[in-house]
Tab-separated table of C-alpha atoms and ligand atoms in Angstrom:
chain	number	residue	atom	x	y	z
A	1	MET	CA	-0.152	-52.247	24.416
A	2	SER	CA	3.422	-52.984	23.619
A	3	GLY	CA	6.180	-51.899	21.322
A	4	MET	CA	9.590	-52.678	19.946
A	5	ARG	CA	12.244	-50.462	18.517
A	6	PRO	CA	12.697	-51.198	14.808
A	7	THR	CA	15.974	-53.086	14.660
A	8	GLY	CA	15.352	-54.909	11.384
A	9	ARG	CA	14.860	-58.646	11.105
A	10	LEU	CA	14.064	-60.345	14.378
A	11	HIS	CA	15.779	-63.501	15.600
A	12	LEU	CA	14.961	-66.726	17.434
A	13	GLY	CA	15.335	-64.908	20.744
A	14	HIS	CA	12.286	-62.781	19.859
A	15	LEU	CA	10.115	-65.693	18.904
A	16	SER	CA	8.534	-66.432	22.258
A	17	VAL	CA	7.797	-62.738	22.826
A	18	LEU	CA	5.959	-62.595	19.515
A	19	GLN	CA	4.121	-65.823	20.221
A	20	ASN	CA	2.942	-64.336	23.508
A	21	TRP	CA	1.756	-61.210	21.743
A	22	SER	CA	-0.112	-63.359	19.231
A	23	LYS	CA	-1.891	-65.241	21.994
A	24	LEU	CA	-3.035	-62.034	23.680
A	25	GLN	CA	-4.804	-60.918	20.519
A	26	ASP	CA	-7.560	-63.462	21.013
A	27	ARG	CA	-8.431	-62.157	24.454
A	28	TYR	CA	-7.777	-58.420	24.254
A	29	HIS	CA	-7.760	-55.556	21.853
A	30	CYS	CA	-4.043	-55.023	21.401
A	31	PHE	CA	-1.936	-52.119	20.180
A	32	PHE	CA	1.453	-53.135	18.794
A	33	MET	CA	3.754	-50.261	18.012
A	34	VAL	CA	6.950	-49.722	16.082
A	35	ALA	CA	8.877	-47.459	18.456
A	36	ASN	CA	10.741	-45.483	15.816
A	37	TRP	CA	11.135	-42.335	17.921
A	38	HIS	CA	12.608	-44.480	20.659
A	39	ALA	CA	15.042	-45.938	18.144
A	40	LEU	CA	16.182	-42.413	17.357
A	41	THR	CA	16.945	-41.636	20.992
A	42	THR	CA	20.183	-43.535	20.458
A	43	ALA	CA	20.427	-43.842	16.652
A	44	TYR	CA	19.609	-40.188	15.984
A	45	ASP	CA	22.483	-40.005	13.509
A	46	GLU	CA	21.353	-43.018	11.444
A	47	PRO	CA	18.062	-41.844	9.949
A	48	GLY	CA	18.403	-43.949	6.823
A	49	GLN	CA	17.823	-47.236	8.624
A	50	THR	CA	14.483	-46.641	10.226
A	51	VAL	CA	12.159	-47.265	7.294
A	52	GLU	CA	13.761	-50.484	6.095
A	53	ASN	CA	14.096	-51.747	9.670
A	54	THR	CA	10.416	-51.048	10.247
A	55	ARG	CA	9.438	-53.015	7.157
A	56	GLU	CA	11.609	-55.986	8.090
A	57	MET	CA	10.382	-56.057	11.665
A	58	VAL	CA	6.710	-55.734	10.830
A	59	LEU	CA	7.052	-58.500	8.223
A	60	ASP	CA	8.367	-60.701	11.022
A	61	TRP	CA	5.484	-59.688	13.270
A	62	LEU	CA	2.974	-60.640	10.591
A	63	THR	CA	4.838	-63.802	9.726
A	64	VAL	CA	4.748	-65.030	13.286
A	65	GLY	CA	1.045	-64.325	13.661
A	66	LEU	CA	0.193	-60.762	14.618
A	67	ASP	CA	-3.125	-60.211	12.967
A	68	PRO	CA	-3.956	-56.729	11.678
A	69	LYS	CA	-7.659	-57.627	11.681
A	70	GLN	CA	-7.647	-58.193	15.427
A	71	SER	CA	-4.925	-55.817	16.572
A	72	THR	CA	-3.868	-52.276	15.876
A	73	ILE	CA	-0.391	-52.414	14.384
A	74	PHE	CA	1.126	-48.992	13.851
A	75	VAL	CA	4.159	-46.724	13.825
A	76	GLN	CA	4.745	-44.391	16.750
A	77	SER	CA	5.633	-41.354	14.644
A	78	ASP	CA	2.327	-41.675	12.756
A	79	VAL	CA	0.472	-40.716	15.921
A	80	LYS	CA	1.686	-37.255	16.913
A	81	GLU	CA	-0.497	-37.393	20.023
A	82	HIS	CA	2.270	-39.450	21.662
A	83	ALA	CA	4.566	-36.432	21.326
A	84	GLU	CA	2.001	-34.038	22.704
A	85	LEU	CA	1.301	-36.245	25.690
A	86	HIS	CA	5.030	-36.667	26.251
A	87	LEU	CA	5.392	-32.907	26.358
A	88	LEU	CA	2.498	-32.474	28.763
A	89	PHE	CA	3.826	-35.245	31.003
A	90	SER	CA	7.227	-33.561	30.975
A	91	LEU	CA	5.622	-30.612	32.747
A	92	ILE	CA	4.692	-32.711	35.770
A	93	THR	CA	7.568	-35.191	35.903
A	94	PRO	CA	10.530	-34.391	38.147
A	95	VAL	CA	13.842	-34.852	36.354
A	96	SER	CA	15.032	-36.973	39.289
A	97	TRP	CA	12.426	-39.647	38.443
A	98	LEU	CA	14.068	-40.073	35.066
A	99	GLU	CA	17.638	-39.869	36.288
A	100	ARG	CA	17.070	-42.663	38.754
A	101	CYS	CA	15.874	-45.143	36.125
A	102	PRO	CA	18.343	-47.984	36.591
A	103	THR	CA	19.325	-48.363	32.943
A	104	TYR	CA	19.823	-44.642	32.331
A	105	LYS	CA	23.380	-44.213	33.604
A	106	ASP	CA	24.483	-47.683	32.414
A	107	GLN	CA	23.350	-46.997	28.892
A	108	ILE	CA	25.075	-43.634	28.769
A	109	GLN	CA	28.269	-45.341	29.937
A	110	GLN	CA	27.919	-48.161	27.407
A	111	PHE	CA	27.440	-45.750	24.536
A	112	ARG	CA	30.293	-43.557	25.765
A	113	GLU	CA	32.590	-46.585	25.530
A	114	GLN	CA	31.598	-46.868	21.868
A	115	GLY	CA	32.442	-43.197	21.438
A	116	LYS	CA	28.863	-41.951	21.346
A	117	ASP	CA	27.269	-39.310	23.510
A	118	ILE	CA	23.624	-39.910	24.326
A	119	THR	CA	23.312	-37.474	27.209
A	120	THR	CA	20.493	-35.783	25.344
A	121	TYR	CA	17.253	-34.364	26.629
A	122	GLY	CA	15.401	-36.937	24.509
A	123	PHE	CA	17.253	-39.931	25.845
A	124	LEU	CA	16.616	-38.820	29.412
A	125	GLY	CA	12.943	-38.713	28.477
A	126	TYR	CA	12.922	-42.204	26.943
A	127	PRO	CA	10.784	-43.747	29.718
A	128	LEU	CA	8.454	-40.766	29.724
A	129	LEU	CA	7.804	-41.139	26.006
A	130	GLN	CA	7.127	-44.797	26.709
A	131	ALA	CA	4.629	-43.781	29.411
A	132	ALA	CA	2.892	-41.562	26.828
A	133	ASP	CA	2.834	-44.491	24.344
A	134	ILE	CA	1.014	-46.617	26.852
A	135	LEU	CA	-1.244	-44.073	28.504
A	136	VAL	CA	-2.466	-42.400	25.330
A	137	TYR	CA	-4.382	-45.662	24.750
A	138	LYS	CA	-5.277	-45.992	28.430
A	139	ALA	CA	-3.760	-49.451	28.256
A	140	ASN	CA	-4.230	-51.674	31.285
A	141	MET	CA	-1.720	-54.309	30.442
A	142	VAL	CA	1.720	-54.159	28.905
A	143	PRO	CA	3.407	-57.384	27.821
A	144	VAL	CA	7.124	-56.707	28.256
A	145	GLY	CA	10.327	-58.331	29.395
A	146	GLU	CA	11.654	-57.911	32.921
A	147	ASP	CA	14.113	-55.276	31.759
A	148	GLN	CA	11.168	-52.945	31.158
A	149	LEU	CA	9.701	-53.133	34.658
A	150	PRO	CA	11.310	-49.898	35.905
A	151	HIS	CA	9.874	-48.075	32.890
A	152	LEU	CA	6.442	-49.379	33.696
A	153	GLU	CA	6.821	-48.340	37.294
A	154	LEU	CA	7.545	-44.819	36.104
A	155	CYS	CA	4.524	-44.987	33.817
A	156	ARG	CA	2.270	-45.769	36.771
A	157	GLU	CA	3.829	-42.985	38.844
A	158	VAL	CA	3.175	-40.484	36.077
A	159	ALA	CA	-0.427	-41.694	35.672
A	160	ARG	CA	-0.998	-41.356	39.408
A	161	ARG	CA	0.542	-37.920	39.538
A	162	PHE	CA	-1.529	-36.697	36.610
A	163	ASN	CA	-4.768	-38.006	38.071
A	164	TYR	CA	-3.879	-36.496	41.430
A	165	ILE	CA	-2.816	-33.042	40.232
A	166	TYR	CA	-5.825	-32.582	37.968
A	167	GLN	CA	-8.192	-34.419	40.296
A	168	LYS	CA	-9.570	-36.516	37.492
A	169	LYS	CA	-9.136	-40.188	36.847
A	170	VAL	CA	-8.020	-39.919	33.248
A	171	PHE	CA	-5.435	-42.699	33.283
A	172	PRO	CA	-5.368	-46.297	34.519
A	173	GLU	CA	-2.252	-47.712	36.157
A	174	PRO	CA	-0.958	-50.164	33.570
A	175	GLN	CA	0.339	-53.470	34.838
A	176	PRO	CA	3.125	-55.508	33.293
A	177	TYR	CA	2.201	-58.796	31.751
A	178	LEU	CA	5.187	-61.040	32.208
A	179	ALA	CA	4.725	-64.106	30.084
A	180	GLU	CA	7.270	-66.846	30.156
A	181	VAL	CA	10.031	-66.076	27.692
A	182	ALA	CA	12.375	-68.729	26.440
A	183	LEU	CA	15.962	-67.625	26.958
A	184	VAL	CA	17.537	-68.572	23.671
A	185	PRO	CA	21.316	-68.669	23.682
A	186	GLY	CA	23.197	-67.225	20.741
A	187	ILE	CA	25.571	-69.303	18.666
A	188	ASP	CA	28.366	-68.422	21.110
A	189	GLY	CA	26.334	-69.440	24.171
A	190	ARG	CA	25.753	-65.879	25.399
A	191	LYS	CA	22.238	-64.425	25.273
A	192	MET	CA	21.086	-64.163	21.652
A	193	SER	CA	21.410	-60.563	20.578
A	194	LYS	CA	21.944	-58.785	17.309
A	195	SER	CA	24.493	-56.522	18.978
A	196	TYR	CA	26.622	-59.571	19.867
A	197	GLY	CA	26.337	-60.832	16.288
A	198	ASN	CA	25.451	-64.275	17.658
A	199	HIS	CA	21.877	-64.421	16.403
A	200	ILE	CA	19.910	-66.568	14.004
A	201	PRO	CA	17.265	-64.499	12.182
A	202	ILE	CA	13.751	-65.903	11.852
A	203	ALA	CA	13.769	-64.873	8.200
A	204	THR	CA	16.817	-66.589	6.783
A	205	THR	CA	17.849	-69.356	4.395
A	206	PRO	CA	18.737	-73.035	4.864
A	207	GLU	CA	22.327	-72.205	3.884
A	208	GLU	CA	22.601	-69.533	6.534
A	209	ILE	CA	21.175	-71.881	9.171
A	210	GLN	CA	23.701	-74.546	8.223
A	211	ALA	CA	26.555	-72.044	8.385
A	212	ARG	CA	25.442	-70.615	11.752
A	213	VAL	CA	25.004	-74.068	13.274
A	214	ARG	CA	28.429	-75.143	12.013
A	215	GLN	CA	29.937	-72.177	13.866
A	216	MET	CA	28.309	-73.187	17.144
A	217	ILE	CA	30.419	-74.313	20.051
A	218	THR	CA	29.903	-77.841	21.350
A	219	ASP	CA	31.424	-79.608	24.344
A	220	PRO	CA	34.961	-78.138	24.388
A	221	GLU	CA	36.425	-81.264	25.964
A	222	ARG	CA	35.321	-83.434	23.141
A	223	ILE	CA	38.151	-83.864	20.649
A	224	HIS	CA	37.401	-87.123	18.872
A	225	ALA	CA	33.973	-88.164	17.689
A	226	LYS	CA	34.103	-91.232	19.948
A	227	ASP	CA	34.945	-89.311	23.151
A	228	PRO	CA	32.068	-89.295	25.631
A	229	GLY	CA	30.367	-85.880	25.450
A	230	HIS	CA	28.709	-83.627	28.014
A	231	PRO	CA	25.415	-82.399	26.601
A	232	ASP	CA	24.818	-80.189	29.642
A	233	VAL	CA	27.653	-77.844	28.599
A	234	CYS	CA	26.941	-78.046	24.882
A	235	ASN	CA	25.163	-75.226	23.094
A	236	ILE	CA	23.982	-77.515	20.298
A	237	TYR	CA	22.308	-79.646	22.913
A	238	ALA	CA	20.612	-76.579	24.408
A	239	PHE	CA	19.084	-75.978	20.987
A	240	HIS	CA	18.000	-79.597	20.612
A	241	ARG	CA	16.264	-79.220	23.960
A	242	MET	CA	14.345	-76.226	22.693
A	243	PHE	CA	13.556	-77.232	19.144
A	244	ASN	CA	13.861	-81.006	19.056
A	245	GLN	CA	11.906	-82.281	22.058
A	246	PRO	CA	11.182	-85.769	20.667
A	247	GLU	CA	14.865	-86.582	20.258
A	248	VAL	CA	16.595	-84.899	23.192
A	249	GLU	CA	16.747	-87.945	25.421
A	250	GLU	CA	18.205	-90.062	22.694
A	251	ILE	CA	20.791	-87.401	21.850
A	252	ASP	CA	21.767	-87.089	25.488
A	253	ARG	CA	22.297	-90.843	25.674
A	254	VAL	CA	24.297	-91.323	22.494
A	255	CYS	CA	26.382	-88.199	23.152
A	256	ARG	CA	27.388	-89.392	26.615
A	257	ARG	CA	28.338	-92.763	25.190
A	258	GLY	CA	30.333	-91.253	22.378
A	259	GLU	CA	28.037	-92.856	19.829
A	260	ILE	CA	27.303	-89.717	17.868
A	261	GLY	CA	29.822	-87.219	16.559
A	262	CYS	CA	29.292	-83.491	16.882
A	263	VAL	CA	29.216	-83.077	13.118
A	264	PRO	CA	26.162	-85.291	12.530
A	265	CYS	CA	24.593	-83.896	15.705
A	266	LYS	CA	24.915	-80.402	14.251
A	267	LYS	CA	23.570	-81.521	10.877
A	268	LYS	CA	20.533	-82.934	12.633
A	269	LEU	CA	19.973	-79.653	14.461
A	270	ALA	CA	20.316	-77.596	11.293
A	271	GLN	CA	17.724	-79.838	9.650
A	272	ILE	CA	15.360	-79.434	12.603
A	273	LEU	CA	15.704	-75.650	12.567
A	274	ILE	CA	15.119	-75.532	8.828
A	275	GLU	CA	11.957	-77.617	9.188
A	276	PHE	CA	10.836	-75.482	12.101
A	277	LEU	CA	11.344	-72.184	10.273
A	278	SER	CA	10.189	-73.217	6.794
A	279	PRO	CA	6.518	-72.400	7.386
A	280	TYR	CA	7.540	-68.878	8.465
A	281	TRP	CA	9.635	-68.448	5.330
A	282	GLU	CA	6.742	-69.618	3.222
A	283	ARG	CA	4.420	-67.151	4.853
A	284	ARG	CA	6.884	-64.306	4.583
A	285	ARG	CA	7.337	-64.991	0.873
A	286	GLU	CA	3.575	-64.697	0.473
A	287	LEU	CA	3.474	-61.405	2.353
A	288	GLU	CA	6.410	-60.007	0.404
A	289	LYS	CA	4.608	-60.541	-2.903
A	290	ASP	CA	2.721	-57.311	-2.373
A	291	PRO	CA	5.347	-54.628	-1.708
A	292	ASP	CA	2.713	-52.289	-0.269
A	293	TYR	CA	1.214	-54.774	2.150
A	294	VAL	CA	3.192	-53.712	5.215
A	295	TRP	CA	2.623	-50.032	4.512
A	296	ASP	CA	-1.113	-50.614	4.018
A	297	ILE	CA	-1.327	-52.375	7.374
A	298	LEU	CA	0.610	-49.608	9.098
A	299	ASN	CA	-1.445	-46.831	7.485
A	300	ASP	CA	-4.607	-48.503	8.544
A	301	GLY	CA	-3.271	-49.161	12.047
A	302	GLY	CA	-2.152	-45.540	12.302
A	303	LYS	CA	-5.719	-44.393	11.607
A	304	LYS	CA	-7.160	-46.634	14.284
A	305	ALA	CA	-4.487	-45.644	16.791
A	306	ARG	CA	-4.993	-41.921	16.125
A	307	HIS	CA	-8.703	-42.256	16.661
A	308	LYS	CA	-8.195	-43.609	20.175
A	309	ALA	CA	-5.275	-41.288	20.961
A	310	ARG	CA	-7.307	-38.215	19.973
A	311	GLN	CA	-10.092	-39.125	22.344
A	312	THR	CA	-7.650	-39.423	25.213
A	313	MET	CA	-5.968	-36.131	24.347
A	314	GLU	CA	-9.261	-34.293	24.493
A	315	GLU	CA	-9.670	-35.423	28.065
A	316	VAL	CA	-6.074	-34.551	28.849
A	317	ARG	CA	-6.348	-31.049	27.407
A	318	ALA	CA	-9.588	-30.470	29.257
A	319	ALA	CA	-8.050	-31.638	32.528
A	320	MET	CA	-5.079	-29.307	32.034
A	321	GLY	CA	-7.176	-26.318	31.098
A	322	LEU	CA	-6.064	-26.226	27.491
A	323	GLU	CA	-9.467	-26.021	25.868
A	324	ILE	CA	-9.316	-22.449	24.643
A	325	PRO	CA	-12.609	-21.561	22.932
A	326	CYS	CA	-11.847	-20.912	19.293
A	327	LYS	CA	-14.779	-19.876	17.158
A	328	ILE	CA	-13.315	-20.085	13.701
A	329	GLY	CA	-16.654	-19.140	12.172
A	330	SER	CA	-16.667	-15.747	13.893
A	331	LEU	CA	-13.196	-14.679	12.778
B	1	LIG	N1	11.324	-49.511	25.558
B	1	LIG	C1	10.795	-50.673	24.898
B	1	LIG	C2	11.954	-51.635	24.584
B	1	LIG	O1	13.068	-51.209	24.449
B	1	LIG	C3	10.085	-50.335	23.628
B	1	LIG	C4	8.845	-49.541	23.867
B	1	LIG	C5	8.627	-48.252	23.498
B	1	LIG	C6	7.659	-50.005	24.506
B	1	LIG	N2	7.383	-47.875	23.860
B	1	LIG	C7	6.771	-48.911	24.484
B	1	LIG	C8	7.297	-51.208	25.105
B	1	LIG	C9	5.506	-48.998	25.064
B	1	LIG	C10	6.034	-51.293	25.681
B	1	LIG	C11	5.147	-50.206	25.664
B	1	LIG	O2	11.718	-52.800	24.463
B	2	LIG	FE1	26.892	-81.485	21.719
B	2	LIG	FE2	25.805	-83.203	20.036
B	2	LIG	FE3	28.472	-82.966	20.250
B	2	LIG	FE4	27.071	-84.041	22.206
B	2	LIG	S1	27.287	-84.832	20.139
B	2	LIG	S2	28.691	-82.539	22.428
B	2	LIG	S3	25.199	-82.862	22.142
B	2	LIG	S4	27.057	-81.466	19.499
């Protein structure tokens, strides 16, 4: 089970994460979730974006290879059981467990600097909602990035506490699945991130690729095309290493000898990226032909997810003594 907040179109930095998700589908039954409630923990005042961002993100998921026939692809808010489980977990989770999550105070500070207050009840509960997302499916394995490890730790603590208090082994202790993720630099050399504005979307156009690559910083010491270059400090070279394996050695050699200028080197990279991404664009165009396709997938996924979540909630309610006999027929 894993999820992403709907942030709109994904970028090259997300690609290896999605490829890892795609690989897992062959071996496991996977749940992939659009974390739209989580998005609202910080963007609570931007409700208009969520639907379009969901569509764009799920199109990218499908483009890259998530398969709705194998996996359950759904939207968090379509499965209200997550909210119920979050509430029930909140009854047994000490506030201090949430306050000590390492990103909690940092994030509040970061948002405060942008003039936004996120010291809400809901934001404090972010990791607990995430625990409910995972545990409502009794997931054993959660493919995530390292930044999510503290959240997963909390998830296991909550599972343990629940099982202990109610003396029933309802929940497993989900383990992180840390696949290798390629660290893709942005066009400014920092980590690729939409919030830095240094990203290259997966769904884009040849013109945009060319423009983004032109903006990229090369070896700053190289002034004339014939100066010897230093590929090791050049961002363009870092991209050649990732996307242009067959030619990297040659580029390294001719760059160091001053036999290739940065302009043609960039043109080559843009061409490589365009060739690399074209099949995704093709596929996305196909998927976009039917405007309902994404919504059909998500409706269907929501049904499957609810089915599993309801089963878990029956056990949870029973364990917590919430099964009040209600004989509607006798009223
Ligand atoms: N917090 C995760 C992130 O920011 C998103 C998320 C929400 C998630 N619920 C989840 C990830 C459940 C894995 C499992 O990336
Ligand atoms: Fe970078 Fe290519 Fe210029 Fe060398 S020639 S500095 S690798 S852009």
